[in-house]
């Protein structure tokens, strides 16, 4: 199990947006199949408003919310370039301050 010395798993939540459900599914399945994440929630129907290359853009997107361990972040980020069509894909990692012990153990076992 990937854990800190205290016995708690260093769980992370990762946010990524995708242009459509098909791309989101491709990314989610690749990550789960490779044991880079334990789970990915796909939230379709979000609208993103952002500035890119000097212009304000508005896009319909799918939000991916992935649960993983800290040990997998570098591999996860590296894999995104091959899987994602955006020039600059969102990749935001949040340190989970508290995760239920059973869920944390499951994350650790699935991301070995």
PDB file of N, CA and C in Angstrom:
ATOM      1  N   UNK A   1       0.844  -1.175   0.000  1.00  0.00           N
ATOM      2  CA  UNK A   1       0.000   0.000   0.000  1.00  0.00           C
ATOM      3  C   UNK A   1       0.886   1.233   0.000  1.00  0.00           C
ATOM      4  N   UNK A   2       0.555   2.204  -0.831  1.00  0.00           N
ATOM      5  CA  UNK A   2       1.282   3.465  -0.860  1.00  0.00           C
ATOM      6  C   UNK A   2       0.748   4.318   0.277  1.00  0.00           C
ATOM      7  N   UNK A   3       1.563   4.521   1.288  1.00  0.00           N
ATOM      8  CA  UNK A   3       1.088   5.263   2.452  1.00  0.00           C
ATOM      9  C   UNK A   3       2.223   6.054   3.064  1.00  0.00           C
ATOM     10  N   UNK A   4       1.851   7.073   3.817  1.00  0.00           N
ATOM     11  CA  UNK A   4       2.843   7.841   4.555  1.00  0.00           C
ATOM     12  C   UNK A   4       3.226   7.037   5.782  1.00  0.00           C
ATOM     13  N   UNK A   5       4.263   7.457   6.462  1.00  0.00           N
ATOM     14  CA  UNK A   5       4.724   6.753   7.646  1.00  0.00           C
ATOM     15  C   UNK A   5       3.636   6.666   8.713  1.00  0.00           C
ATOM     16  N   UNK A   6       2.722   7.621   8.730  1.00  0.00           N
ATOM     17  CA  UNK A   6       1.660   7.611   9.723  1.00  0.00           C
ATOM     18  C   UNK A   6       0.597   6.576   9.401  1.00  0.00           C
ATOM     19  N   UNK A   7       0.659   5.959   8.237  1.00  0.00           N
ATOM     20  CA  UNK A   7      -0.313   4.958   7.864  1.00  0.00           C
ATOM     21  C   UNK A   7      -1.472   5.512   7.052  1.00  0.00           C
ATOM     22  N   UNK A   8      -1.490   6.808   6.801  1.00  0.00           N
ATOM     23  CA  UNK A   8      -2.568   7.382   5.998  1.00  0.00           C
ATOM     24  C   UNK A   8      -2.123   7.487   4.546  1.00  0.00           C
ATOM     25  N   UNK A   9      -3.039   7.194   3.648  1.00  0.00           N
ATOM     26  CA  UNK A   9      -2.750   7.266   2.216  1.00  0.00           C
ATOM     27  C   UNK A   9      -2.721   8.723   1.797  1.00  0.00           C
ATOM     28  N   UNK A  10      -1.799   9.071   0.938  1.00  0.00           N
ATOM     29  CA  UNK A  10      -1.711  10.437   0.417  1.00  0.00           C
ATOM     30  C   UNK A  10      -2.599  10.541  -0.818  1.00  0.00           C
ATOM     31  N   UNK A  11      -3.890  10.646  -0.576  1.00  0.00           N
ATOM     32  CA  UNK A  11      -4.865  10.691  -1.666  1.00  0.00           C
ATOM     33  C   UNK A  11      -4.873  12.064  -2.316  1.00  0.00           C
ATOM     34  N   UNK A  12      -5.144  12.064  -3.616  1.00  0.00           N
ATOM     35  CA  UNK A  12      -5.236  13.293  -4.379  1.00  0.00           C
ATOM     36  C   UNK A  12      -6.502  13.257  -5.238  1.00  0.00           C
ATOM     37  N   UNK A  13      -7.073  14.429  -5.469  1.00  0.00           N
ATOM     38  CA  UNK A  13      -8.195  14.591  -6.374  1.00  0.00           C
ATOM     39  C   UNK A  13      -7.683  15.439  -7.531  1.00  0.00           C
ATOM     40  N   UNK A  14      -7.920  14.974  -8.757  1.00  0.00           N
ATOM     41  CA  UNK A  14      -7.404  15.640  -9.949  1.00  0.00           C
ATOM     42  C   UNK A  14      -8.578  16.089 -10.811  1.00  0.00           C
ATOM     43  N   UNK A  15      -8.544  17.359 -11.226  1.00  0.00           N
ATOM     44  CA  UNK A  15      -9.559  17.919 -12.114  1.00  0.00           C
ATOM     45  C   UNK A  15      -8.979  18.090 -13.512  1.00  0.00           C
ATOM     46  N   UNK A  16      -9.719  17.593 -14.495  1.00  0.00           N
ATOM     47  CA  UNK A  16      -9.354  17.733 -15.904  1.00  0.00           C
ATOM     48  C   UNK A  16     -10.647  18.010 -16.662  1.00  0.00           C
ATOM     49  N   UNK A  17     -10.620  18.924 -17.627  1.00  0.00           N
ATOM     50  CA  UNK A  17     -11.776  19.112 -18.498  1.00  0.00           C
ATOM     51  C   UNK A  17     -11.480  18.507 -19.861  1.00  0.00           C
ATOM     52  N   UNK A  18     -12.537  17.997 -20.483  1.00  0.00           N
ATOM     53  CA  UNK A  18     -12.433  17.400 -21.816  1.00  0.00           C
ATOM     54  C   UNK A  18     -13.497  18.035 -22.718  1.00  0.00           C
ATOM     55  N   UNK A  19     -13.266  18.037 -24.026  1.00  0.00           N
ATOM     56  CA  UNK A  19     -14.196  18.711 -24.928  1.00  0.00           C
ATOM     57  C   UNK A  19     -15.519  17.984 -25.133  1.00  0.00           C
ATOM     58  N   UNK A  20     -15.554  16.672 -24.849  1.00  0.00           N
ATOM     59  CA  UNK A  20     -16.773  15.901 -25.092  1.00  0.00           C
ATOM     60  C   UNK A  20     -16.732  14.599 -24.292  1.00  0.00           C
ATOM     61  N   UNK A  21     -17.873  13.918 -24.260  1.00  0.00           N
ATOM     62  CA  UNK A  21     -17.988  12.687 -23.473  1.00  0.00           C
ATOM     63  C   UNK A  21     -17.045  11.605 -24.001  1.00  0.00           C
ATOM     64  N   UNK A  22     -16.926  11.488 -25.307  1.00  0.00           N
ATOM     65  CA  UNK A  22     -16.061  10.448 -25.880  1.00  0.00           C
ATOM     66  C   UNK A  22     -14.611  10.621 -25.438  1.00  0.00           C
ATOM     67  N   UNK A  23     -14.113  11.848 -25.480  1.00  0.00           N
ATOM     68  CA  UNK A  23     -12.738  12.111 -25.037  1.00  0.00           C
ATOM     69  C   UNK A  23     -12.606  11.850 -23.542  1.00  0.00           C
ATOM     70  N   UNK A  24     -13.585  12.272 -22.778  1.00  0.00           N
ATOM     71  CA  UNK A  24     -13.557  12.054 -21.331  1.00  0.00           C
ATOM     72  C   UNK A  24     -13.527  10.561 -21.010  1.00  0.00           C
ATOM     73  N   UNK A  25     -14.357   9.780 -21.694  1.00  0.00           N
ATOM     74  CA  UNK A  25     -14.370   8.334 -21.473  1.00  0.00           C
ATOM     75  C   UNK A  25     -13.038   7.700 -21.838  1.00  0.00           C
ATOM     76  N   UNK A  26     -12.449   8.148 -22.948  1.00  0.00           N
ATOM     77  CA  UNK A  26     -11.153   7.606 -23.384  1.00  0.00           C
ATOM     78  C   UNK A  26     -10.097   7.849 -22.316  1.00  0.00           C
ATOM     79  N   UNK A  27     -10.043   9.061 -21.789  1.00  0.00           N
ATOM     80  CA  UNK A  27      -9.064   9.401 -20.747  1.00  0.00           C
ATOM     81  C   UNK A  27      -9.338   8.599 -19.479  1.00  0.00           C
ATOM     82  N   UNK A  28     -10.597   8.585 -19.042  1.00  0.00           N
ATOM     83  CA  UNK A  28     -10.962   7.892 -17.797  1.00  0.00           C
ATOM     84  C   UNK A  28     -10.627   6.404 -17.878  1.00  0.00           C
ATOM     85  N   UNK A  29     -11.012   5.769 -18.953  1.00  0.00           N
ATOM     86  CA  UNK A  29     -10.742   4.325 -19.082  1.00  0.00           C
ATOM     87  C   UNK A  29      -9.250   4.020 -19.157  1.00  0.00           C
ATOM     88  N   UNK A  30      -8.509   4.844 -19.882  1.00  0.00           N
ATOM     89  CA  UNK A  30      -7.059   4.623 -19.976  1.00  0.00           C
ATOM     90  C   UNK A  30      -6.414   4.730 -18.601  1.00  0.00           C
ATOM     91  N   UNK A  31      -6.830   5.711 -17.823  1.00  0.00           N
ATOM     92  CA  UNK A  31      -6.249   5.900 -16.486  1.00  0.00           C
ATOM     93  C   UNK A  31      -6.615   4.767 -15.541  1.00  0.00           C
ATOM     94  N   UNK A  32      -7.878   4.349 -15.566  1.00  0.00           N
ATOM     95  CA  UNK A  32      -8.299   3.245 -14.689  1.00  0.00           C
ATOM     96  C   UNK A  32      -7.612   1.951 -15.133  1.00  0.00           C
ATOM     97  N   UNK A  33      -7.581   1.680 -16.432  1.00  0.00           N
ATOM     98  CA  UNK A  33      -6.935   0.466 -16.940  1.00  0.00           C
ATOM     99  C   UNK A  33      -5.460   0.389 -16.564  1.00  0.00           C
ATOM    100  N   UNK A  34      -4.795   1.539 -16.532  1.00  0.00           N
ATOM    101  CA  UNK A  34      -3.357   1.583 -16.210  1.00  0.00           C
ATOM    102  C   UNK A  34      -3.099   1.685 -14.706  1.00  0.00           C
ATOM    103  N   UNK A  35      -4.139   1.664 -13.898  1.00  0.00           N
ATOM    104  CA  UNK A  35      -4.028   1.797 -12.433  1.00  0.00           C
ATOM    105  C   UNK A  35      -3.415   3.128 -12.019  1.00  0.00           C
ATOM    106  N   UNK A  36      -3.579   4.150 -12.862  1.00  0.00           N
ATOM    107  CA  UNK A  36      -3.100   5.484 -12.500  1.00  0.00           C
ATOM    108  C   UNK A  36      -4.080   6.177 -11.566  1.00  0.00           C
ATOM    109  N   UNK A  37      -5.343   5.782 -11.632  1.00  0.00           N
ATOM    110  CA  UNK A  37      -6.391   6.314 -10.761  1.00  0.00           C
ATOM    111  C   UNK A  37      -7.251   5.155 -10.282  1.00  0.00           C
ATOM    112  N   UNK A  38      -7.931   5.372  -9.163  1.00  0.00           N
ATOM    113  CA  UNK A  38      -8.875   4.374  -8.673  1.00  0.00           C
ATOM    114  C   UNK A  38     -10.246   4.581  -9.299  1.00  0.00           C
ATOM    115  N   UNK A  39     -10.582   5.830  -9.575  1.00  0.00           N
ATOM    116  CA  UNK A  39     -11.926   6.169 -10.029  1.00  0.00           C
ATOM    117  C   UNK A  39     -11.896   7.516 -10.744  1.00  0.00           C
ATOM    118  N   UNK A  40     -12.771   7.662 -11.733  1.00  0.00           N
ATOM    119  CA  UNK A  40     -12.975   8.958 -12.391  1.00  0.00           C
ATOM    120  C   UNK A  40     -14.474   9.203 -12.478  1.00  0.00           C
ATOM    121  N   UNK A  41     -14.915  10.328 -11.944  1.00  0.00           N
ATOM    122  CA  UNK A  41     -16.295  10.771 -12.136  1.00  0.00           C
ATOM    123  C   UNK A  41     -16.312  11.699 -13.336  1.00  0.00           C
ATOM    124  N   UNK A  42     -17.284  11.499 -14.215  1.00  0.00           N
ATOM    125  CA  UNK A  42     -17.440  12.362 -15.379  1.00  0.00           C
ATOM    126  C   UNK A  42     -18.684  13.214 -15.169  1.00  0.00           C
ATOM    127  N   UNK A  43     -18.508  14.526 -15.236  1.00  0.00           N
ATOM    128  CA  UNK A  43     -19.608  15.470 -15.037  1.00  0.00           C
ATOM    129  C   UNK A  43     -19.826  16.199 -16.359  1.00  0.00           C
ATOM    130  N   UNK A  44     -20.787  15.727 -17.160  1.00  0.00           N
ATOM    131  CA  UNK A  44     -21.040  16.380 -18.446  1.00  0.00           C
ATOM    132  C   UNK A  44     -21.838  17.666 -18.269  1.00  0.00           C
ATOM    133  N   UNK A  45     -21.845  18.476 -19.315  1.00  0.00           N
ATOM    134  CA  UNK A  45     -22.715  19.637 -19.340  1.00  0.00           C
ATOM    135  C   UNK A  45     -22.212  20.856 -18.608  1.00  0.00           C
ATOM    136  N   UNK A  46     -20.910  20.952 -18.377  1.00  0.00           N
ATOM    137  CA  UNK A  46     -20.395  22.176 -17.760  1.00  0.00           C
ATOM    138  C   UNK A  46     -20.077  23.184 -18.859  1.00  0.00           C
ATOM    139  N   UNK A  47     -20.082  24.443 -18.511  1.00  0.00           N
ATOM    140  CA  UNK A  47     -19.688  25.505 -19.427  1.00  0.00           C
ATOM    141  C   UNK A  47     -18.462  26.184 -18.845  1.00  0.00           C
ATOM    142  N   UNK A  48     -17.417  26.285 -19.631  1.00  0.00           N
ATOM    143  CA  UNK A  48     -16.186  26.950 -19.205  1.00  0.00           C
ATOM    144  C   UNK A  48     -16.027  28.254 -19.970  1.00  0.00           C
ATOM    145  N   UNK A  49     -15.735  29.318 -19.253  1.00  0.00           N
ATOM    146  CA  UNK A  49     -15.417  30.612 -19.857  1.00  0.00           C
ATOM    147  C   UNK A  49     -13.995  30.934 -19.421  1.00  0.00           C
ATOM    148  N   UNK A  50     -13.136  31.192 -20.392  1.00  0.00           N
ATOM    149  CA  UNK A  50     -11.712  31.352 -20.096  1.00  0.00           C
ATOM    150  C   UNK A  50     -11.066  32.234 -21.153  1.00  0.00           C
ATOM    151  N   UNK A  51      -9.888  32.740 -20.817  1.00  0.00           N
ATOM    152  CA  UNK A  51      -9.102  33.504 -21.766  1.00  0.00           C
ATOM    153  C   UNK A  51      -7.980  32.598 -22.265  1.00  0.00           C
ATOM    154  N   UNK A  52      -7.825  32.526 -23.605  1.00  0.00           N
ATOM    155  CA  UNK A  52      -6.764  31.730 -24.203  1.00  0.00           C
ATOM    156  C   UNK A  52      -6.267  32.458 -25.433  1.00  0.00           C
ATOM    157  N   UNK A  53      -4.958  32.652 -25.474  1.00  0.00           N
ATOM    158  CA  UNK A  53      -4.302  33.347 -26.587  1.00  0.00           C
ATOM    159  C   UNK A  53      -4.964  34.694 -26.876  1.00  0.00           C
ATOM    160  N   UNK A  54      -5.269  35.436 -25.788  1.00  0.00           N
ATOM    161  CA  UNK A  54      -5.774  36.792 -25.901  1.00  0.00           C
ATOM    162  C   UNK A  54      -7.254  36.927 -26.177  1.00  0.00           C
ATOM    163  N   UNK A  55      -7.971  35.825 -26.292  1.00  0.00           N
ATOM    164  CA  UNK A  55      -9.405  35.889 -26.579  1.00  0.00           C
ATOM    165  C   UNK A  55     -10.192  35.209 -25.464  1.00  0.00           C
ATOM    166  N   UNK A  56     -11.370  35.739 -25.174  1.00  0.00           N
ATOM    167  CA  UNK A  56     -12.264  35.090 -24.227  1.00  0.00           C
ATOM    168  C   UNK A  56     -13.064  34.039 -24.991  1.00  0.00           C
ATOM    169  N   UNK A  57     -13.034  32.828 -24.476  1.00  0.00           N
ATOM    170  CA  UNK A  57     -13.697  31.685 -25.114  1.00  0.00           C
ATOM    171  C   UNK A  57     -14.787  31.154 -24.189  1.00  0.00           C
ATOM    172  N   UNK A  58     -15.751  30.465 -24.764  1.00  0.00           N
ATOM    173  CA  UNK A  58     -16.780  29.767 -23.997  1.00  0.00           C
ATOM    174  C   UNK A  58     -16.989  28.407 -24.648  1.00  0.00           C
ATOM    175  N   UNK A  59     -16.893  27.349 -23.841  1.00  0.00           N
ATOM    176  CA  UNK A  59     -16.981  25.991 -24.372  1.00  0.00           C
ATOM    177  C   UNK A  59     -17.824  25.103 -23.473  1.00  0.00           C
ATOM    178  N   UNK A  60     -18.560  24.184 -24.082  1.00  0.00           N
ATOM    179  CA  UNK A  60     -19.190  23.099 -23.339  1.00  0.00           C
ATOM    180  C   UNK A  60     -18.120  22.043 -23.126  1.00  0.00           C
ATOM    181  N   UNK A  61     -18.031  21.533 -21.914  1.00  0.00           N
ATOM    182  CA  UNK A  61     -17.003  20.552 -21.609  1.00  0.00           C
ATOM    183  C   UNK A  61     -17.547  19.498 -20.655  1.00  0.00           C
ATOM    184  N   UNK A  62     -16.722  18.483 -20.431  1.00  0.00           N
ATOM    185  CA  UNK A  62     -16.987  17.441 -19.449  1.00  0.00           C
ATOM    186  C   UNK A  62     -15.895  17.542 -18.402  1.00  0.00           C
ATOM    187  N   UNK A  63     -16.282  17.608 -17.142  1.00  0.00           N
ATOM    188  CA  UNK A  63     -15.311  17.667 -16.046  1.00  0.00           C
ATOM    189  C   UNK A  63     -15.004  16.254 -15.577  1.00  0.00           C
ATOM    190  N   UNK A  64     -13.725  15.930 -15.520  1.00  0.00           N
ATOM    191  CA  UNK A  64     -13.262  14.672 -14.947  1.00  0.00           C
ATOM    192  C   UNK A  64     -12.762  14.949 -13.538  1.00  0.00           C
ATOM    193  N   UNK A  65     -13.215  14.154 -12.592  1.00  0.00           N
ATOM    194  CA  UNK A  65     -12.770  14.244 -11.201  1.00  0.00           C
ATOM    195  C   UNK A  65     -12.171  12.882 -10.870  1.00  0.00           C
ATOM    196  N   UNK A  66     -10.844  12.825 -10.816  1.00  0.00           N
ATOM    197  CA  UNK A  66     -10.149  11.554 -10.624  1.00  0.00           C
ATOM    198  C   UNK A  66      -9.599  11.453  -9.206  1.00  0.00           C
ATOM    199  N   UNK A  67      -9.687  10.250  -8.640  1.00  0.00           N
ATOM    200  CA  UNK A  67      -9.116   9.981  -7.327  1.00  0.00           C
ATOM    201  C   UNK A  67      -7.912   9.069  -7.495  1.00  0.00           C
ATOM    202  N   UNK A  68      -6.794   9.493  -6.914  1.00  0.00           N
ATOM    203  CA  UNK A  68      -5.550   8.750  -7.073  1.00  0.00           C
ATOM    204  C   UNK A  68      -4.677   8.927  -5.840  1.00  0.00           C
ATOM    205  N   UNK A  69      -3.486   8.357  -5.894  1.00  0.00           N
ATOM    206  CA  UNK A  69      -2.504   8.540  -4.823  1.00  0.00           C
ATOM    207  C   UNK A  69      -1.431   9.519  -5.296  1.00  0.00           C
ATOM    208  N   UNK A  70      -0.776  10.151  -4.347  1.00  0.00           N
ATOM    209  CA  UNK A  70       0.256  11.136  -4.673  1.00  0.00           C
ATOM    210  C   UNK A  70       1.363  10.532  -5.537  1.00  0.00           C
ATOM    211  N   UNK A  71       1.630   9.253  -5.335  1.00  0.00           N
ATOM    212  CA  UNK A  71       2.701   8.583  -6.080  1.00  0.00           C
ATOM    213  C   UNK A  71       2.426   8.480  -7.576  1.00  0.00           C
ATOM    214  N   UNK A  72       1.187   8.650  -7.989  1.00  0.00           N
ATOM    215  CA  UNK A  72       0.823   8.479  -9.396  1.00  0.00           C
ATOM    216  C   UNK A  72       0.681   9.788 -10.159  1.00  0.00           C
ATOM    217  N   UNK A  73       0.831  10.923  -9.493  1.00  0.00           N
ATOM    218  CA  UNK A  73       0.576  12.219 -10.126  1.00  0.00           C
ATOM    219  C   UNK A  73       1.485  12.471 -11.335  1.00  0.00           C
ATOM    220  N   UNK A  74       2.766  12.233 -11.213  1.00  0.00           N
ATOM    221  CA  UNK A  74       3.689  12.503 -12.324  1.00  0.00           C
ATOM    222  C   UNK A  74       3.334  11.671 -13.552  1.00  0.00           C
ATOM    223  N   UNK A  75       3.068  10.379 -13.362  1.00  0.00           N
ATOM    224  CA  UNK A  75       2.688   9.506 -14.475  1.00  0.00           C
ATOM    225  C   UNK A  75       1.359   9.933 -15.085  1.00  0.00           C
ATOM    226  N   UNK A  76       0.435  10.310 -14.220  1.00  0.00           N
ATOM    227  CA  UNK A  76      -0.886  10.743 -14.670  1.00  0.00           C
ATOM    228  C   UNK A  76      -0.774  11.981 -15.556  1.00  0.00           C
ATOM    229  N   UNK A  77      -0.012  12.954 -15.086  1.00  0.00           N
ATOM    230  CA  UNK A  77       0.166  14.182 -15.858  1.00  0.00           C
ATOM    231  C   UNK A  77       0.872  13.908 -17.184  1.00  0.00           C
ATOM    232  N   UNK A  78       1.882  13.057 -17.159  1.00  0.00           N
ATOM    233  CA  UNK A  78       2.608  12.733 -18.389  1.00  0.00           C
ATOM    234  C   UNK A  78       1.698  12.041 -19.402  1.00  0.00           C
ATOM    235  N   UNK A  79       0.801  11.192 -18.928  1.00  0.00           N
ATOM    236  CA  UNK A  79      -0.088  10.471 -19.846  1.00  0.00           C
ATOM    237  C   UNK A  79      -1.116  11.391 -20.499  1.00  0.00           C
ATOM    238  N   UNK A  80      -1.418  12.500 -19.848  1.00  0.00           N
ATOM    239  CA  UNK A  80      -2.450  13.397 -20.353  1.00  0.00           C
ATOM    240  C   UNK A  80      -2.098  13.962 -21.730  1.00  0.00           C
ATOM    241  N   UNK A  81      -0.833  14.244 -21.968  1.00  0.00           N
ATOM    242  CA  UNK A  81      -0.418  14.812 -23.256  1.00  0.00           C
ATOM    243  C   UNK A  81      -0.763  13.883 -24.420  1.00  0.00           C
ATOM    244  N   UNK A  82      -0.631  12.586 -24.210  1.00  0.00           N
ATOM    245  CA  UNK A  82      -0.923  11.620 -25.272  1.00  0.00           C
ATOM    246  C   UNK A  82      -2.418  11.377 -25.444  1.00  0.00           C
ATOM    247  N   UNK A  83      -3.196  11.631 -24.399  1.00  0.00           N
ATOM    248  CA  UNK A  83      -4.621  11.307 -24.422  1.00  0.00           C
ATOM    249  C   UNK A  83      -5.527  12.489 -24.737  1.00  0.00           C
ATOM    250  N   UNK A  84      -5.042  13.700 -24.530  1.00  0.00           N
ATOM    251  CA  UNK A  84      -5.898  14.879 -24.565  1.00  0.00           C
ATOM    252  C   UNK A  84      -5.678  15.710 -25.819  1.00  0.00           C
ATOM    253  N   UNK A  85      -6.754  16.194 -26.463  1.00  0.00           N
ATOM    254  CA  UNK A  85      -6.595  16.972 -27.688  1.00  0.00           C
ATOM    255  C   UNK A  85      -6.233  18.446 -27.476  1.00  0.00           C
ATOM    256  N   UNK A  86      -6.415  18.969 -26.255  1.00  0.00           N
ATOM    257  CA  UNK A  86      -6.133  20.386 -26.019  1.00  0.00           C
ATOM    258  C   UNK A  86      -4.638  20.667 -26.020  1.00  0.00           C
ATOM    259  N   UNK A  87      -4.273  21.852 -26.488  1.00  0.00           N
ATOM    260  CA  UNK A  87      -2.885  22.308 -26.443  1.00  0.00           C
ATOM    261  C   UNK A  87      -2.430  22.472 -24.997  1.00  0.00           C
ATOM    262  N   UNK A  88      -3.314  22.993 -24.155  1.00  0.00           N
ATOM    263  CA  UNK A  88      -3.015  23.203 -22.735  1.00  0.00           C
ATOM    264  C   UNK A  88      -4.177  22.626 -21.917  1.00  0.00           C
ATOM    265  N   UNK A  89      -4.162  21.308 -21.666  1.00  0.00           N
ATOM    266  CA  UNK A  89      -5.263  20.727 -20.906  1.00  0.00           C
ATOM    267  C   UNK A  89      -5.188  21.106 -19.422  1.00  0.00           C
ATOM    268  N   UNK A  90      -6.374  21.230 -18.834  1.00  0.00           N
ATOM    269  CA  UNK A  90      -6.437  21.474 -17.385  1.00  0.00           C
ATOM    270  C   UNK A  90      -5.915  20.250 -16.654  1.00  0.00           C
ATOM    271  N   UNK A  91      -5.085  20.476 -15.650  1.00  0.00           N
ATOM    272  CA  UNK A  91      -4.605  19.413 -14.770  1.00  0.00           C
ATOM    273  C   UNK A  91      -4.367  20.063 -13.415  1.00  0.00           C
ATOM    274  N   UNK A  92      -5.360  19.974 -12.544  1.00  0.00           N
ATOM    275  CA  UNK A  92      -5.303  20.604 -11.227  1.00  0.00           C
ATOM    276  C   UNK A  92      -5.393  19.503 -10.179  1.00  0.00           C
ATOM    277  N   UNK A  93      -4.434  19.480  -9.271  1.00  0.00           N
ATOM    278  CA  UNK A  93      -4.361  18.443  -8.250  1.00  0.00           C
ATOM    279  C   UNK A  93      -4.645  19.057  -6.880  1.00  0.00           C
ATOM    280  N   UNK A  94      -5.566  18.429  -6.166  1.00  0.00           N
ATOM    281  CA  UNK A  94      -5.932  18.861  -4.824  1.00  0.00           C
ATOM    282  C   UNK A  94      -5.498  17.791  -3.835  1.00  0.00           C
ATOM    283  N   UNK A  95      -4.849  18.212  -2.772  1.00  0.00           N
ATOM    284  CA  UNK A  95      -4.466  17.303  -1.696  1.00  0.00           C
ATOM    285  C   UNK A  95      -5.703  17.054  -0.839  1.00  0.00           C
ATOM    286  N   UNK A  96      -6.122  15.814  -0.730  1.00  0.00           N
ATOM    287  CA  UNK A  96      -7.295  15.466   0.071  1.00  0.00           C
ATOM    288  C   UNK A  96      -6.912  15.509   1.547  1.00  0.00           C
ATOM    289  N   UNK A  97      -7.465  16.465   2.272  1.00  0.00           N
ATOM    290  CA  UNK A  97      -7.129  16.645   3.689  1.00  0.00           C
ATOM    291  C   UNK A  97      -7.599  15.475   4.537  1.00  0.00           C
ATOM    292  N   UNK A  98      -8.732  14.898   4.185  1.00  0.00           N
ATOM    293  CA  UNK A  98      -9.236  13.739   4.916  1.00  0.00           C
ATOM    294  C   UNK A  98      -9.963  12.825   3.946  1.00  0.00           C
ATOM    295  N   UNK A  99      -9.675  11.548   4.044  1.00  0.00           N
ATOM    296  CA  UNK A  99     -10.344  10.531   3.240  1.00  0.00           C
ATOM    297  C   UNK A  99     -10.709   9.391   4.193  1.00  0.00           C
ATOM    298  N   UNK A 100     -11.936   8.917   4.118  1.00  0.00           N
ATOM    299  CA  UNK A 100     -12.354   7.802   4.971  1.00  0.00           C
ATOM    300  C   UNK A 100     -11.362   6.650   4.825  1.00  0.00           C
ATOM    301  N   UNK A 101     -10.974   6.022   5.921  1.00  0.00           N
ATOM    302  CA  UNK A 101      -9.925   4.987   5.867  1.00  0.00           C
ATOM    303  C   UNK A 101     -10.177   3.883   4.846  1.00  0.00           C
ATOM    304  N   UNK A 102     -11.396   3.388   4.762  1.00  0.00           N
ATOM    305  CA  UNK A 102     -11.683   2.320   3.805  1.00  0.00           C
ATOM    306  C   UNK A 102     -11.530   2.779   2.370  1.00  0.00           C
ATOM    307  N   UNK A 103     -11.988   3.992   2.083  1.00  0.00           N
ATOM    308  CA  UNK A 103     -11.877   4.541   0.728  1.00  0.00           C
ATOM    309  C   UNK A 103     -10.409   4.805   0.398  1.00  0.00           C
ATOM    310  N   UNK A 104      -9.659   5.323   1.357  1.00  0.00           N
ATOM    311  CA  UNK A 104      -8.228   5.582   1.149  1.00  0.00           C
ATOM    312  C   UNK A 104      -7.470   4.289   0.863  1.00  0.00           C
ATOM    313  N   UNK A 105      -7.815   3.231   1.576  1.00  0.00           N
ATOM    314  CA  UNK A 105      -7.167   1.937   1.345  1.00  0.00           C
ATOM    315  C   UNK A 105      -7.498   1.417  -0.058  1.00  0.00           C
ATOM    316  N   UNK A 106      -8.740   1.638  -0.487  1.00  0.00           N
ATOM    317  CA  UNK A 106      -9.139   1.221  -1.823  1.00  0.00           C
ATOM    318  C   UNK A 106      -8.366   1.994  -2.890  1.00  0.00           C
ATOM    319  N   UNK A 107      -8.232   3.321  -2.718  1.00  0.00           N
ATOM    320  CA  UNK A 107      -7.440   4.134  -3.650  1.00  0.00           C
ATOM    321  C   UNK A 107      -6.021   3.584  -3.737  1.00  0.00           C
ATOM    322  N   UNK A 108      -5.424   3.318  -2.587  1.00  0.00           N
ATOM    323  CA  UNK A 108      -4.053   2.817  -2.555  1.00  0.00           C
ATOM    324  C   UNK A 108      -3.936   1.474  -3.276  1.00  0.00           C
ATOM    325  N   UNK A 109      -4.891   0.581  -3.047  1.00  0.00           N
ATOM    326  CA  UNK A 109      -4.809  -0.741  -3.673  1.00  0.00           C
ATOM    327  C   UNK A 109      -5.014  -0.679  -5.186  1.00  0.00           C
ATOM    328  N   UNK A 110      -5.825   0.246  -5.663  1.00  0.00           N
ATOM    329  CA  UNK A 110      -6.116   0.354  -7.086  1.00  0.00           C
ATOM    330  C   UNK A 110      -5.056   1.124  -7.870  1.00  0.00           C
ATOM    331  N   UNK A 111      -4.189   1.856  -7.187  1.00  0.00           N
ATOM    332  CA  UNK A 111      -3.184   2.659  -7.885  1.00  0.00           C
ATOM    333  C   UNK A 111      -1.762   2.155  -7.645  1.00  0.00           C
ATOM    334  N   UNK A 112      -1.643   0.881  -7.373  1.00  0.00           N
ATOM    335  CA  UNK A 112      -0.316   0.277  -7.178  1.00  0.00           C
ATOM    336  C   UNK A 112       0.442   0.218  -8.473  1.00  0.00           C
TER     337      UNK A 112
END
